[in-house]
Short mmCIF file of C-alpha atoms and ligand atoms in Angstrom, two decimals:
data_model
loop_
_atom_site.label_atom_id
_atom_site.label_comp_id
_atom_site.label_asym_id
_atom_site.label_seq_id
_atom_site.Cartn_x
_atom_site.Cartn_y
_atom_site.Cartn_z
CA UNK A 26 -96.88 -19.29 78.88
CA UNK A 27 -97.93 -22.97 78.22
CA UNK A 28 -100.30 -23.40 75.68
CA UNK A 29 -102.50 -25.65 74.55
CA UNK A 30 -104.88 -26.07 71.23
CA UNK A 31 -107.67 -28.25 70.83
CA UNK A 32 -107.75 -29.49 67.29
CA UNK A 33 -105.15 -29.33 64.65
CA UNK A 34 -107.18 -27.79 61.77
CA UNK A 35 -106.74 -24.48 59.82
CA UNK A 36 -107.03 -22.30 62.70
CA UNK A 37 -105.72 -24.26 65.77
CA UNK A 38 -102.01 -25.22 63.51
CA UNK A 39 -101.63 -21.93 62.29
CA UNK A 40 -102.27 -20.46 66.06
CA UNK A 41 -100.13 -23.01 67.85
CA UNK A 42 -97.28 -22.97 65.82
CA UNK A 43 -97.54 -18.92 65.30
CA UNK A 44 -97.80 -18.91 69.13
CA UNK A 45 -94.95 -20.97 69.63
CA UNK A 46 -92.75 -18.73 66.97
CA UNK A 47 -94.03 -16.20 69.77
CA UNK A 48 -91.61 -18.03 72.64
CA UNK A 49 -94.73 -19.97 74.04
CA UNK A 50 -94.44 -23.55 75.06
CA UNK A 51 -97.34 -25.45 72.64
CA UNK A 52 -99.35 -28.57 72.30
CA UNK A 53 -101.12 -28.92 69.17
CA UNK A 54 -103.69 -31.81 70.33
CA UNK A 55 -105.97 -33.91 68.36
CA UNK A 56 -108.13 -36.79 68.44
CA UNK A 57 -106.88 -38.10 64.96
CA UNK A 58 -104.36 -40.28 65.63
CA UNK A 59 -103.23 -40.15 61.93
CA UNK A 60 -102.88 -36.52 61.52
CA UNK A 61 -100.60 -36.41 64.88
CA UNK A 62 -98.60 -39.18 63.54
CA UNK A 63 -97.94 -37.49 60.44
CA UNK A 64 -97.65 -34.15 62.60
CA UNK A 65 -94.74 -35.27 63.98
CA UNK A 66 -92.90 -36.95 61.29
CA UNK A 67 -93.41 -33.09 59.71
CA UNK A 68 -96.69 -33.56 57.46
CA UNK A 69 -98.91 -30.65 57.18
CA UNK A 70 -102.47 -31.95 56.79
CA UNK A 71 -102.75 -28.70 55.05
CA UNK A 72 -101.35 -26.13 52.22
CA UNK A 73 -100.60 -22.72 53.72
CA UNK A 74 -97.50 -21.06 52.57
CA UNK A 75 -94.70 -20.96 55.03
CA UNK A 76 -96.45 -23.33 57.65
CA UNK A 77 -94.23 -26.38 57.39
CA UNK A 78 -90.99 -24.53 57.90
CA UNK A 79 -92.55 -22.76 61.11
CA UNK A 80 -93.90 -25.66 62.69
CA UNK A 81 -90.72 -27.26 61.97
CA UNK A 82 -88.77 -24.86 63.30
CA UNK A 83 -90.49 -24.81 66.39
CA UNK A 84 -90.31 -28.69 66.95
CA UNK A 85 -87.00 -27.82 66.29
CA UNK A 86 -86.27 -25.46 68.60
CA UNK A 87 -88.74 -27.23 71.51
CA UNK A 88 -91.59 -25.21 71.61
CA UNK A 89 -94.66 -26.98 69.80
CA UNK A 90 -95.04 -30.84 70.03
CA UNK A 91 -98.26 -32.58 69.16
CA UNK A 92 -100.45 -34.98 71.72
CA UNK A 93 -103.44 -37.35 71.50
CA UNK A 94 -104.12 -37.12 75.45
CA UNK A 95 -105.82 -34.89 76.54
CA UNK A 96 -104.87 -35.14 79.98
CA UNK A 97 -101.42 -33.87 78.75
CA UNK A 98 -101.96 -31.61 77.14
CA UNK A 99 -104.36 -29.83 78.95
CA UNK A 100 -103.06 -30.08 82.79
CA UNK A 101 -100.48 -28.61 82.46
CA UNK A 102 -101.67 -26.06 80.18
CA UNK A 103 -102.42 -21.72 81.65
CA UNK A 104 -104.44 -21.57 78.42
CA UNK A 105 -106.33 -23.89 76.26
CA UNK A 106 -107.86 -22.67 73.26
CA UNK A 107 -110.65 -24.56 71.35
CA UNK A 108 -110.05 -24.53 67.83
CA UNK A 109 -112.59 -27.33 66.64
CA UNK A 110 -114.19 -26.62 63.50
CA UNK A 111 -118.08 -25.56 63.55
CA UNK A 112 -119.37 -26.32 60.19
CA UNK A 113 -122.77 -26.46 58.75
CA UNK A 114 -125.01 -28.32 60.72
CA UNK A 115 -125.81 -31.10 58.50
CA UNK A 116 -129.81 -30.19 58.41
CA UNK A 117 -129.27 -27.86 55.97
CA UNK A 118 -130.46 -25.05 57.80
CA UNK A 119 -127.04 -23.01 58.04
CA UNK A 120 -126.83 -23.19 61.61
CA UNK A 121 -123.31 -23.78 62.93
CA UNK A 122 -122.83 -27.68 64.58
CA UNK A 123 -121.51 -26.82 67.80
CA UNK A 124 -120.43 -30.86 68.54
CA UNK A 125 -117.67 -30.37 68.30
CA UNK A 126 -117.06 -26.99 70.44
CA UNK A 127 -119.89 -29.02 73.66
CA UNK A 128 -117.94 -31.91 73.48
CA UNK A 129 -113.83 -30.12 73.78
CA UNK A 130 -115.33 -28.79 76.69
CA UNK A 131 -116.50 -31.08 78.31
CA UNK A 132 -113.46 -33.70 77.41
CA UNK A 133 -111.21 -30.48 78.38
CA UNK A 134 -113.04 -29.89 81.96
CA UNK A 135 -111.87 -32.40 83.91
CA UNK A 136 -108.21 -31.88 82.98
CA UNK A 137 -108.06 -28.18 83.83
CA UNK A 138 -105.20 -27.94 86.84
CA UNK A 139 -104.79 -24.01 88.59
CA UNK A 140 -106.15 -21.01 87.08
CA UNK A 141 -106.40 -21.68 83.44
CA UNK A 142 -107.97 -19.43 80.37
CA UNK A 143 -110.38 -21.12 78.37
CA UNK A 144 -110.24 -19.11 74.39
CA UNK A 145 -112.46 -19.70 72.00
CA UNK A 146 -110.95 -19.35 68.73
CA UNK A 147 -113.48 -21.36 66.66
CA UNK A 148 -116.08 -19.17 65.06
CA UNK A 149 -118.39 -19.72 66.55
CA UNK A 150 -122.68 -17.85 67.06
CA UNK A 151 -123.50 -15.61 70.24
CA UNK A 152 -123.48 -16.86 73.49
CA UNK A 153 -121.76 -20.18 72.76
CA UNK A 154 -118.89 -18.68 75.25
CA UNK A 155 -121.17 -19.04 78.01
CA UNK A 156 -122.81 -22.34 76.99
CA UNK A 157 -118.60 -23.40 77.29
CA UNK A 158 -118.60 -22.29 80.96
CA UNK A 159 -121.52 -24.21 81.89
CA UNK A 160 -120.54 -27.27 80.23
CA UNK A 161 -117.43 -26.93 81.82
CA UNK A 162 -118.54 -25.87 85.45
CA UNK A 163 -120.72 -29.05 84.78
CA UNK A 164 -117.97 -31.51 84.42
CA UNK A 165 -115.70 -30.11 87.09
CA UNK A 166 -117.78 -27.53 89.87
CA UNK A 167 -113.98 -27.01 91.31
CA UNK A 168 -112.49 -25.99 88.43
CA UNK A 169 -111.02 -22.28 88.59
CA UNK A 170 -110.89 -20.46 84.83
CA UNK A 171 -112.53 -17.79 82.65
CA UNK A 172 -113.54 -18.40 79.32
CA UNK A 173 -112.09 -16.11 76.69
CA UNK A 174 -113.64 -15.30 73.36
CA UNK A 175 -110.66 -14.09 71.25
CA UNK A 176 -111.69 -14.77 67.06
CA UNK A 177 -109.41 -15.59 64.21
CA UNK A 178 -108.57 -12.85 61.30
CA UNK A 179 -106.85 -15.30 59.35
CA UNK A 180 -107.16 -15.60 55.34
CA UNK A 181 -106.45 -18.66 53.78
CA UNK A 182 -102.68 -18.10 51.91
CA UNK A 183 -102.13 -15.16 53.70
CA UNK A 184 -102.62 -16.69 57.94
CA UNK A 185 -99.25 -16.24 59.41
CA UNK A 186 -98.45 -13.07 57.89
CA UNK A 187 -102.34 -12.04 59.70
CA UNK A 188 -101.60 -13.55 62.99
CA UNK A 189 -97.98 -11.87 63.37
CA UNK A 190 -99.30 -8.66 62.36
CA UNK A 191 -102.87 -8.22 62.79
CA UNK A 192 -104.96 -5.99 61.86
CA UNK A 193 -106.39 -6.58 65.31
CA UNK A 194 -106.98 -8.65 67.98
CA UNK A 195 -110.35 -8.97 69.73
CA UNK A 196 -111.17 -9.78 73.14
CA UNK A 197 -114.33 -11.29 74.63
CA UNK A 198 -113.43 -11.69 78.45
CA UNK A 199 -115.11 -10.80 82.05
CA UNK A 200 -112.20 -10.86 84.68
CA UNK A 201 -109.38 -8.40 84.56
CA UNK A 202 -107.30 -12.13 85.34
CA UNK A 203 -108.61 -13.27 81.79
CA UNK A 204 -107.64 -10.25 80.20
CA UNK A 205 -103.89 -9.68 81.61
CA UNK A 206 -103.40 -13.62 80.68
CA UNK A 207 -104.39 -12.79 77.20
CA UNK A 208 -102.19 -9.66 77.16
CA UNK A 209 -99.01 -11.95 78.38
CA UNK A 210 -99.67 -14.25 75.40
CA UNK A 211 -100.13 -11.13 72.82
CA UNK A 212 -97.21 -9.32 74.31
CA UNK A 213 -95.10 -9.59 71.06
CA UNK A 214 -98.19 -8.08 69.20
CA UNK A 215 -98.32 -5.43 71.83
CA UNK A 216 -94.74 -4.14 70.86
CA UNK A 217 -96.07 -3.56 67.34
CA UNK A 218 -98.80 -1.26 68.88
CA UNK A 219 -101.41 -3.89 67.40
CA UNK A 220 -104.79 -1.93 68.26
CA UNK A 221 -106.55 -4.72 71.02
CA UNK A 222 -110.04 -4.23 71.73
CA UNK A 223 -111.27 -5.87 74.37
CA UNK A 224 -115.11 -6.32 74.64
CA UNK A 225 -117.40 -8.54 76.36
CA UNK A 226 -118.19 -11.89 75.17
CA UNK A 227 -121.22 -11.77 73.01
CA UNK A 228 -119.65 -8.77 71.20
CA UNK A 229 -116.46 -10.48 70.10
CA UNK A 230 -118.28 -13.36 68.81
CA UNK A 231 -120.42 -11.26 66.99
CA UNK A 232 -117.28 -8.88 65.61
CA UNK A 233 -116.41 -12.28 64.23
CA UNK A 234 -119.61 -12.58 61.92
CA UNK A 235 -119.91 -9.00 61.34
CA UNK A 236 -116.48 -8.86 60.00
CA UNK A 237 -116.78 -12.06 57.51
CA UNK A 238 -120.61 -10.55 56.45
CA UNK A 239 -119.63 -6.63 56.16
CA UNK A 240 -116.84 -8.52 53.17
CA UNK A 241 -119.13 -11.27 51.72
CA UNK A 242 -121.63 -8.09 51.10
CA UNK A 243 -118.80 -6.16 49.88
CA UNK A 244 -117.83 -8.75 47.38
CA UNK A 245 -121.74 -8.96 46.33
CA UNK A 246 -122.28 -5.50 45.64
CA UNK A 247 -119.23 -5.12 43.58
CA UNK A 248 -120.64 -8.55 41.91
CA UNK A 249 -123.73 -6.72 41.89
CA UNK A 250 -121.85 -3.36 39.99
CA UNK A 251 -120.18 -5.58 37.56
CA UNK A 252 -123.65 -6.82 36.55
CA UNK A 253 -124.99 -3.27 36.00
CA UNK A 254 -121.43 -2.31 34.20
CA UNK A 255 -122.57 -4.76 31.55
CA UNK A 256 -125.79 -3.95 31.19
CA UNK A 257 -124.95 -0.49 30.85
CA UNK A 258 -121.69 -0.41 29.04
CA UNK A 259 -119.81 0.89 32.13
CA UNK A 260 -116.49 -0.91 32.98
CA UNK A 261 -116.68 -1.99 36.83
CA UNK A 262 -112.54 -1.87 36.92
CA UNK A 263 -112.38 1.59 36.81
CA UNK A 264 -115.73 1.75 38.94
CA UNK A 265 -114.30 0.11 41.84
CA UNK A 266 -111.15 1.86 41.02
CA UNK A 267 -112.67 5.80 41.69
CA UNK A 268 -115.45 4.41 44.10
CA UNK A 269 -112.41 2.56 46.18
CA UNK A 270 -110.59 5.27 46.34
CA UNK A 271 -113.02 7.24 48.64
CA UNK A 272 -111.38 6.92 52.23
CA UNK A 273 -114.85 5.86 53.88
CA UNK A 274 -115.11 2.76 51.70
CA UNK A 275 -111.47 1.56 50.69
CA UNK A 276 -110.25 -0.28 47.28
CA UNK A 277 -109.93 -3.84 49.43
CA UNK A 278 -112.65 -6.59 48.39
CA UNK A 279 -114.03 -4.85 45.83
CA UNK A 280 -112.94 -6.85 43.16
CA UNK A 281 -115.72 -8.15 41.21
CA UNK A 282 -115.76 -12.75 40.24
CA UNK A 283 -117.25 -15.67 40.44
CA UNK A 284 -118.40 -15.23 44.12
CA UNK A 285 -117.06 -15.93 47.29
CA UNK A 286 -116.65 -19.16 48.23
CA UNK A 287 -114.52 -20.57 51.04
CA UNK A 288 -114.80 -22.10 54.55
CA UNK A 289 -115.61 -18.93 55.71
CA UNK A 290 -118.34 -16.38 54.25
CA UNK A 291 -120.52 -18.68 53.15
CA UNK A 292 -121.05 -20.77 56.05
CA UNK A 293 -120.63 -17.48 58.57
CA UNK A 294 -123.48 -15.37 56.54
CA UNK A 295 -125.58 -18.34 57.33
CA UNK A 296 -124.94 -18.48 60.25
CA UNK A 297 -125.14 -14.44 61.38
CA UNK A 298 -128.67 -14.88 59.50
CA UNK A 299 -129.89 -17.68 62.08
CA UNK A 300 -128.21 -15.79 64.88
CA UNK A 301 -130.71 -12.92 63.69
CA UNK A 302 -133.39 -14.96 62.86
CA UNK A 303 -133.30 -16.82 66.48
CA UNK A 304 -133.73 -13.36 68.05
CA UNK A 305 -136.32 -12.38 66.14
CA UNK A 306 -134.61 -9.54 64.43
CA UNK A 307 -134.09 -9.04 60.29
CA UNK A 308 -130.37 -9.33 59.17
CA UNK A 309 -131.78 -7.92 55.26
CA UNK A 310 -128.55 -6.80 54.08
CA UNK A 311 -126.26 -10.05 54.96
CA UNK A 312 -129.71 -11.55 53.12
CA UNK A 313 -129.45 -10.14 50.23
CA UNK A 314 -125.62 -10.46 50.18
CA UNK A 315 -125.87 -14.25 50.19
CA UNK A 316 -128.59 -14.26 47.09
CA UNK A 317 -126.34 -12.00 45.06
CA UNK A 318 -123.35 -14.67 45.46
CA UNK A 319 -125.85 -17.65 44.52
CA UNK A 320 -126.99 -15.58 41.72
CA UNK A 321 -123.46 -14.45 40.56
CA UNK A 322 -122.44 -18.22 40.50
CA UNK A 323 -125.42 -19.05 38.44
CA UNK A 324 -124.78 -15.94 36.19
CA UNK A 325 -121.12 -17.05 35.32
CA UNK A 326 -122.31 -20.49 34.11
CA UNK A 327 -125.08 -18.46 31.76
CA UNK A 328 -122.09 -16.32 30.68
CA UNK A 329 -120.34 -19.28 30.05
CA UNK A 330 -122.88 -20.94 27.99
CA UNK A 331 -123.77 -18.18 26.23
CA UNK A 332 -120.38 -17.25 25.28
CA UNK A 333 -119.85 -20.86 23.80
CA UNK A 334 -123.22 -20.03 21.25
CA UNK A 335 -125.82 -20.87 23.21
CA UNK A 336 -124.97 -24.38 24.35
CA UNK A 337 -122.11 -25.94 26.01
CA UNK A 338 -122.73 -30.01 24.48
CA UNK A 339 -119.89 -31.54 22.48
CA UNK A 340 -118.07 -28.39 23.72
CA UNK A 341 -114.14 -28.83 25.18
CA UNK A 342 -113.80 -26.84 27.92
CA UNK A 343 -110.72 -25.85 29.82
CA UNK A 344 -110.83 -25.12 33.52
CA UNK A 345 -107.84 -23.08 35.37
CA UNK A 346 -108.47 -22.64 39.31
CA UNK A 347 -110.30 -24.97 40.88
CA UNK A 348 -109.70 -23.09 44.67
CA UNK A 349 -112.03 -20.38 45.72
CA UNK A 350 -108.90 -18.55 45.92
CA UNK A 351 -104.93 -18.80 45.43
CA UNK A 352 -102.12 -20.02 47.52
CA UNK A 353 -104.76 -22.48 49.31
CA UNK A 354 -105.75 -26.11 48.42
CA UNK A 355 -109.28 -26.06 50.08
CA UNK A 356 -112.30 -26.76 47.38
CA UNK A 357 -114.96 -25.87 50.02
CA UNK A 358 -117.42 -23.93 48.15
CA UNK A 359 -115.61 -23.31 46.14
CA UNK A 360 -117.57 -21.14 42.70
CA UNK A 361 -115.52 -23.90 40.15
CA UNK A 362 -117.51 -26.38 41.78
CA UNK A 363 -120.80 -25.05 41.57
CA UNK A 364 -119.86 -23.78 37.68
CA UNK A 365 -118.41 -26.75 36.47
CA UNK A 366 -121.09 -29.30 37.40
CA UNK A 367 -123.63 -27.78 34.95
CA UNK A 368 -121.40 -27.49 32.01
CA UNK A 369 -120.82 -30.88 32.61
CA UNK A 370 -124.62 -32.41 32.91
CA UNK A 371 -125.50 -30.36 29.31
CA UNK A 372 -122.55 -32.41 27.40
CA UNK A 373 -119.30 -30.13 27.91
CA UNK A 374 -116.10 -31.65 28.32
CA UNK A 375 -114.12 -30.68 31.26
CA UNK A 376 -110.57 -30.26 30.61
CA UNK A 377 -108.34 -28.79 34.41
CA UNK A 378 -105.66 -27.57 35.92
CA UNK A 379 -104.79 -26.49 39.29
CA UNK A 380 -101.76 -26.41 41.33
CA UNK A 381 -102.94 -27.72 44.39
CA UNK A 382 -106.01 -29.23 44.44
CA UNK A 383 -106.29 -31.50 41.58
CA UNK A 384 -105.73 -34.59 43.85
CA UNK A 385 -109.15 -33.96 45.85
CA UNK A 386 -111.31 -32.38 42.93
CA UNK A 387 -110.35 -36.11 41.01
CA UNK A 388 -112.07 -38.15 44.01
CA UNK A 389 -115.26 -35.71 43.91
CA UNK A 390 -115.37 -35.14 40.14
CA UNK A 391 -113.35 -38.60 38.61
CA UNK A 392 -115.74 -37.18 35.34
CA UNK A 393 -113.80 -34.46 34.66
CA UNK A 394 -110.03 -34.09 32.64
CA UNK A 395 -106.91 -33.97 35.16
CA UNK A 396 -104.09 -32.10 33.27
CA UNK A 397 -100.67 -30.90 34.23
CA UNK A 398 -100.12 -27.62 32.85
CA UNK A 399 -102.67 -24.76 31.62
CA UNK A 400 -101.67 -25.45 28.36
CA UNK A 401 -102.26 -29.17 28.46
CA UNK A 402 -105.70 -28.35 30.08
CA UNK A 403 -106.23 -26.27 27.00
CA UNK A 404 -105.45 -28.64 24.04
CA UNK A 405 -108.59 -28.82 21.89
CA UNK A 406 -110.68 -26.55 24.44
CA UNK A 407 -113.42 -24.52 22.90
CA UNK A 408 -112.97 -21.81 25.61
CA UNK A 409 -110.70 -21.56 28.47
CA UNK A 410 -112.42 -20.16 31.60
CA UNK A 411 -110.17 -19.01 34.18
CA UNK A 412 -111.39 -19.59 37.16
CA UNK A 413 -109.06 -18.72 40.20
CA UNK A 414 -106.17 -16.13 39.93
CA UNK A 415 -103.29 -18.12 40.51
CA UNK A 416 -100.14 -16.46 39.90
CA UNK A 417 -99.02 -18.78 37.18
CA UNK A 418 -102.43 -18.17 35.46
CA UNK A 419 -101.71 -14.37 35.16
CA UNK A 420 -98.65 -14.66 32.83
CA UNK A 421 -100.04 -17.42 30.62
CA UNK A 422 -97.92 -17.75 27.25
CA UNK A 423 -100.83 -16.52 25.02
CA UNK A 424 -100.24 -17.91 21.90
CA UNK A 425 -99.27 -21.11 23.39
CA UNK A 426 -102.36 -21.30 24.53
CA UNK A 427 -104.24 -20.05 21.52
CA UNK A 428 -102.56 -22.48 19.62
CA UNK A 429 -103.25 -25.37 21.36
CA UNK A 430 -107.12 -24.13 21.10
CA UNK A 431 -109.61 -25.21 18.74
CA UNK A 432 -111.37 -21.66 19.12
CA UNK A 433 -109.62 -19.00 21.32
CA UNK A 434 -112.73 -17.92 23.39
CA UNK A 435 -111.24 -16.74 26.60
CA UNK A 436 -113.41 -16.59 29.49
CA UNK A 437 -112.01 -14.16 32.43
CA UNK A 438 -113.69 -14.77 35.78
CA UNK A 439 -111.19 -13.08 37.61
CA UNK A 440 -110.49 -10.26 35.37
CA UNK A 441 -106.91 -10.81 35.83
CA UNK A 442 -106.35 -9.89 31.54
CA UNK A 443 -106.94 -6.73 29.59
CA UNK A 444 -110.19 -6.73 27.30
CA UNK A 445 -107.92 -4.59 24.85
CA UNK A 446 -104.66 -6.84 24.55
CA UNK A 447 -106.94 -9.70 24.67
CA UNK A 448 -108.29 -8.86 21.64
CA UNK A 449 -105.05 -8.01 19.91
CA UNK A 450 -103.86 -11.39 21.11
CA UNK A 451 -106.49 -12.80 18.69
CA UNK A 452 -109.22 -14.20 21.66
CA UNK A 453 -112.31 -13.00 21.91
CA UNK A 454 -112.39 -11.98 25.47
CA UNK A 455 -115.20 -12.24 28.05
CA UNK A 456 -114.88 -10.92 31.58
CA UNK A 457 -117.05 -9.50 34.92
CA UNK A 458 -118.49 -5.89 34.10
CA UNK A 459 -115.72 -4.75 31.37
CA UNK A 460 -117.02 -5.45 27.85
C1 LIG B 502 -112.06 -14.75 55.34
C2 LIG B 502 -111.85 -13.36 55.95
O1 LIG B 502 -110.69 -12.78 54.86
C3 LIG B 502 -110.57 -13.83 57.01
O2 LIG B 502 -110.43 -12.31 58.14
C4 LIG B 502 -111.35 -14.65 58.22
O3 LIG B 502 -110.49 -15.01 59.13
C5 LIG B 502 -111.59 -16.00 57.24
O4 LIG B 502 -112.59 -15.52 56.07
C6 LIG B 502 -112.20 -16.87 58.59
O5 LIG B 502 -113.40 -16.24 58.85
O6 LIG B 502 -111.84 -17.79 59.11
P1 LIG B 502 -110.97 -16.49 53.74
O7 LIG B 502 -111.94 -17.53 53.59
O8 LIG B 502 -109.90 -17.36 54.01
O9 LIG B 502 -110.54 -15.53 54.99
O10 LIG B 502 -110.68 -15.73 52.45
P2 LIG B 502 -110.46 -14.28 51.36
O11 LIG B 502 -109.53 -14.07 51.00
O12 LIG B 502 -111.67 -13.36 52.66
O13 LIG B 502 -111.76 -14.66 50.22
C7 LIG B 502 -112.98 -15.28 50.30
C8 LIG B 502 -113.67 -14.95 49.12
O14 LIG B 502 -114.00 -13.86 48.39
C9 LIG B 502 -112.52 -16.00 47.72
O15 LIG B 502 -113.58 -16.99 46.98
C10 LIG B 502 -112.15 -14.77 47.03
O16 LIG B 502 -111.93 -15.20 45.90
C11 LIG B 502 -113.56 -13.69 47.18
N1 LIG B 502 -113.52 -12.53 46.90
C12 LIG B 502 -112.02 -11.61 48.18
C13 LIG B 502 -113.97 -11.62 45.97
O17 LIG B 502 -114.65 -12.26 45.11
N2 LIG B 502 -113.17 -10.60 45.65
C14 LIG B 502 -112.26 -9.79 46.15
O18 LIG B 502 -112.60 -8.50 46.16
C15 LIG B 502 -112.15 -10.03 47.63
#
């Protein structure tokens, strides 16, 4: 099939490259000329394992191209994906900003030729697909099209695998013709017996928010359990294992930490709260999940301060990892961005190492000290704080870390290390929910 992807951000680029890999003819289009020029030269604007090779292969084999021209990209397409950003609104009220979605719908409308499926891939509030249909109809009353809601479930750092081997594909559609076109598009997944959930537009849109909200609440739940474990002398790792072994609960997403971050959970939980509010219904569990997450980040600051003897003034803190999780260079809503500044403001010197995000961080926090390795970050430190569980921090040379530090205080906000082993190695070891 001939497919156009509007928006070459994280979702658009991964989806475009993967659909090309399925054998379709894909044009990824973006208004950002510099970005398209870079993509044409093989430059990938984000760090996502395997994406550069996948893009290069499909460009080389003639299935993937880049364009800034809406007319060229949309005219011949049988399916046009809208994969533009839906950030939280600048008003700070948690509403999703649909400016880019509406603009894309308006602009693509006039170029539609022949029957076209317009696919909402961006994460959007309930009702957006119908708005998109209305906008297209208003801009081009002769257009022959259907709108489909097809939410994405891609994790940063594992996006290609999540696309190629999804747990499910959700299709919100209201015409047989549109469903048939989507099935053709995802044909290789049928061969893998991937479950497809076909439903109406509103349900498909809400499924995406519900899935992310459930996962966010699951994390907040285990973080709350970690706090209770600390209070009563229990071990959250054993607790999570035993609770998660109940098949009805499941072991995934029961890892306590500094709170969830990223471009999805924080934004989507708030947007879901607004959807509920707008419709006059309560969403108290999601609301509590959001509050617990904010409290968790604040609790981490206190944990570090307490471990430093009640004050961080004049202390050197080595921070390992800045991104909201490993295998990404994404700093959006990363817990590190909430946890480190208060320490700095109270007089701590912050020495940082992160495998991917230091250039972006340096422009946000010019007063932090950026280093070339975990060991350099630990030089002269009063404490090391492990914020992101990058693989290279899982097997640190502990003797080398200890020798570099002023005092051997290890604060592990991802519970990567074993308390007994760390004590044996001579560290004062502080972690989450298991001391
Ligand atoms: C999330 C969802 O997992 C994807 O299914 C979804 O498609 C995506 O949002 C999206 O809406 O686009 P992502 O934000 O890439 O994916 O990251 P996750 O792996 O879900 O992690 C989110 C945050 O939760 C991270 O800060 C991570 O450290 C934290 N987390 C995760 C925990 O603290 N504990 C856990 O057990 C799991």
